[in-house]
Amino acid sequence: MAKRLDGIREVLARTVKSRCALCGDAASDSGLCTSCREDLPWLPAARCQSCALPTPDGALCGVCLRSPPSHDGVACAVTYEFPVDALVRALKYHGRLAAARPLAGILARALTREPPPDLLLPLPLSDARLVERGFNQTAEIARLLSGPWRTATGRGILGRIGRARPQASLSLDARRRNVKGTFECLGQVGGLRIAILDDVMTSGATLDEAARVLKRAGAVSVRGWVVARTPRAGD
Ligand SMILES: [Zn+2]
Ligand SMILES: [Zn+2]
């Protein structure tokens, strides 16, 4: 029986892996077919190294120059728009775990020049949100990264205290105030180079606050690994 179950699991894994999550055609290991992958809203190479927004010559954007974030930069792959938003929503709100594979594949394209960190921290959910959702989408994406990016993930090192108010209508300053005090460092991070994995970055206030807490606890560097970035209008 156990053997049969193993066989079924293997077929399921192959099926999920071998079909493009967007069009159903044959897919590579990244979970997308070549043509859907090429059509994604990839960010241009010239972008702000701090917040991943496109800038004319790849310089820091005005916002990051005026108020530098606590983190040391962001590696991000695509703009948060169709069809990436559909994949993120399928994973997050409809529990379609198969969508984590293409999202990990998309993120991997932004990581080729990233130094492998000592520790990869999927951005945690609050306990209440985790119970409600049943899984943390950032941990699912982290689990599916491959090669040198499959770094040790620290469970329970970064804790999330309570729930920040919804941020959609807030300005950047208000977002920063809103997320202040929502993370705590529960493990040893002294001297470590850390990457925080998040699915979508809007203003960057959440990532910034997590980085601030980790640095105060002794982390030497904190970078953001983010699948998708909302356009400036979302700030
Ligand atoms: Zn496809
Ligand atoms: Zn910026």
Coordinates of N, CA, C and O and ligand atoms in Angstrom, one line a residue, residues 20-26 32-37, ligand 1:
C20 N 2.8 23.6 -17.7 CA 2.9 25.1 -17.4 C 1.7 25.5 -16.6 O 0.5 25.2 -16.9
A21 N 2.0 26.2 -15.5 CA 0.9 26.7 -14.6 C 0.0 27.7 -15.2 O -1.1 28.0 -14.8
L22 N 0.4 28.3 -16.4 CA -0.4 29.4 -17.0 C -1.2 28.9 -18.2 O -2.3 29.3 -18.4
C23 N -0.6 28.0 -19.0 CA -1.3 27.6 -20.2 C -1.5 26.0 -20.3 O -2.2 25.6 -21.2
G24 N -0.9 25.3 -19.5 CA -1.1 23.8 -19.5 C -0.2 23.1 -20.5 O -0.2 21.9 -20.5
D25 N 0.6 23.8 -21.3 CA 1.6 23.1 -22.2 C 2.7 22.5 -21.4 O 2.8 22.7 -20.2
A26 N 3.5 21.8 -22.1 CA 4.7 21.1 -21.5 C 5.6 22.2 -20.8 O 5.8 23.3 -21.5
L32 N 6.8 26.6 -15.8 CA 6.2 27.4 -16.9 C 6.8 26.9 -18.2 O 7.9 26.5 -18.3
C33 N 6.0 27.1 -19.3 CA 6.6 26.8 -20.6 C 7.5 28.0 -21.1 O 7.4 29.1 -20.5
T34 N 8.3 27.7 -22.1 CA 9.2 28.8 -22.5 C 8.5 30.1 -22.9 O 8.9 31.2 -22.5
S35 N 7.4 29.9 -23.6 CA 6.8 31.1 -24.2 C 6.1 31.9 -23.1 O 6.2 33.2 -23.0
C36 N 5.4 31.3 -22.1 CA 4.8 32.0 -21.0 C 5.9 32.7 -20.1 O 5.7 33.8 -19.7
R37 N 7.0 32.0 -20.0 CA 8.1 32.5 -19.2 C 8.7 33.8 -19.8 O 8.9 34.8 -19.2
Ligands
ZN1 ZN 2.7 28.3 -20.8

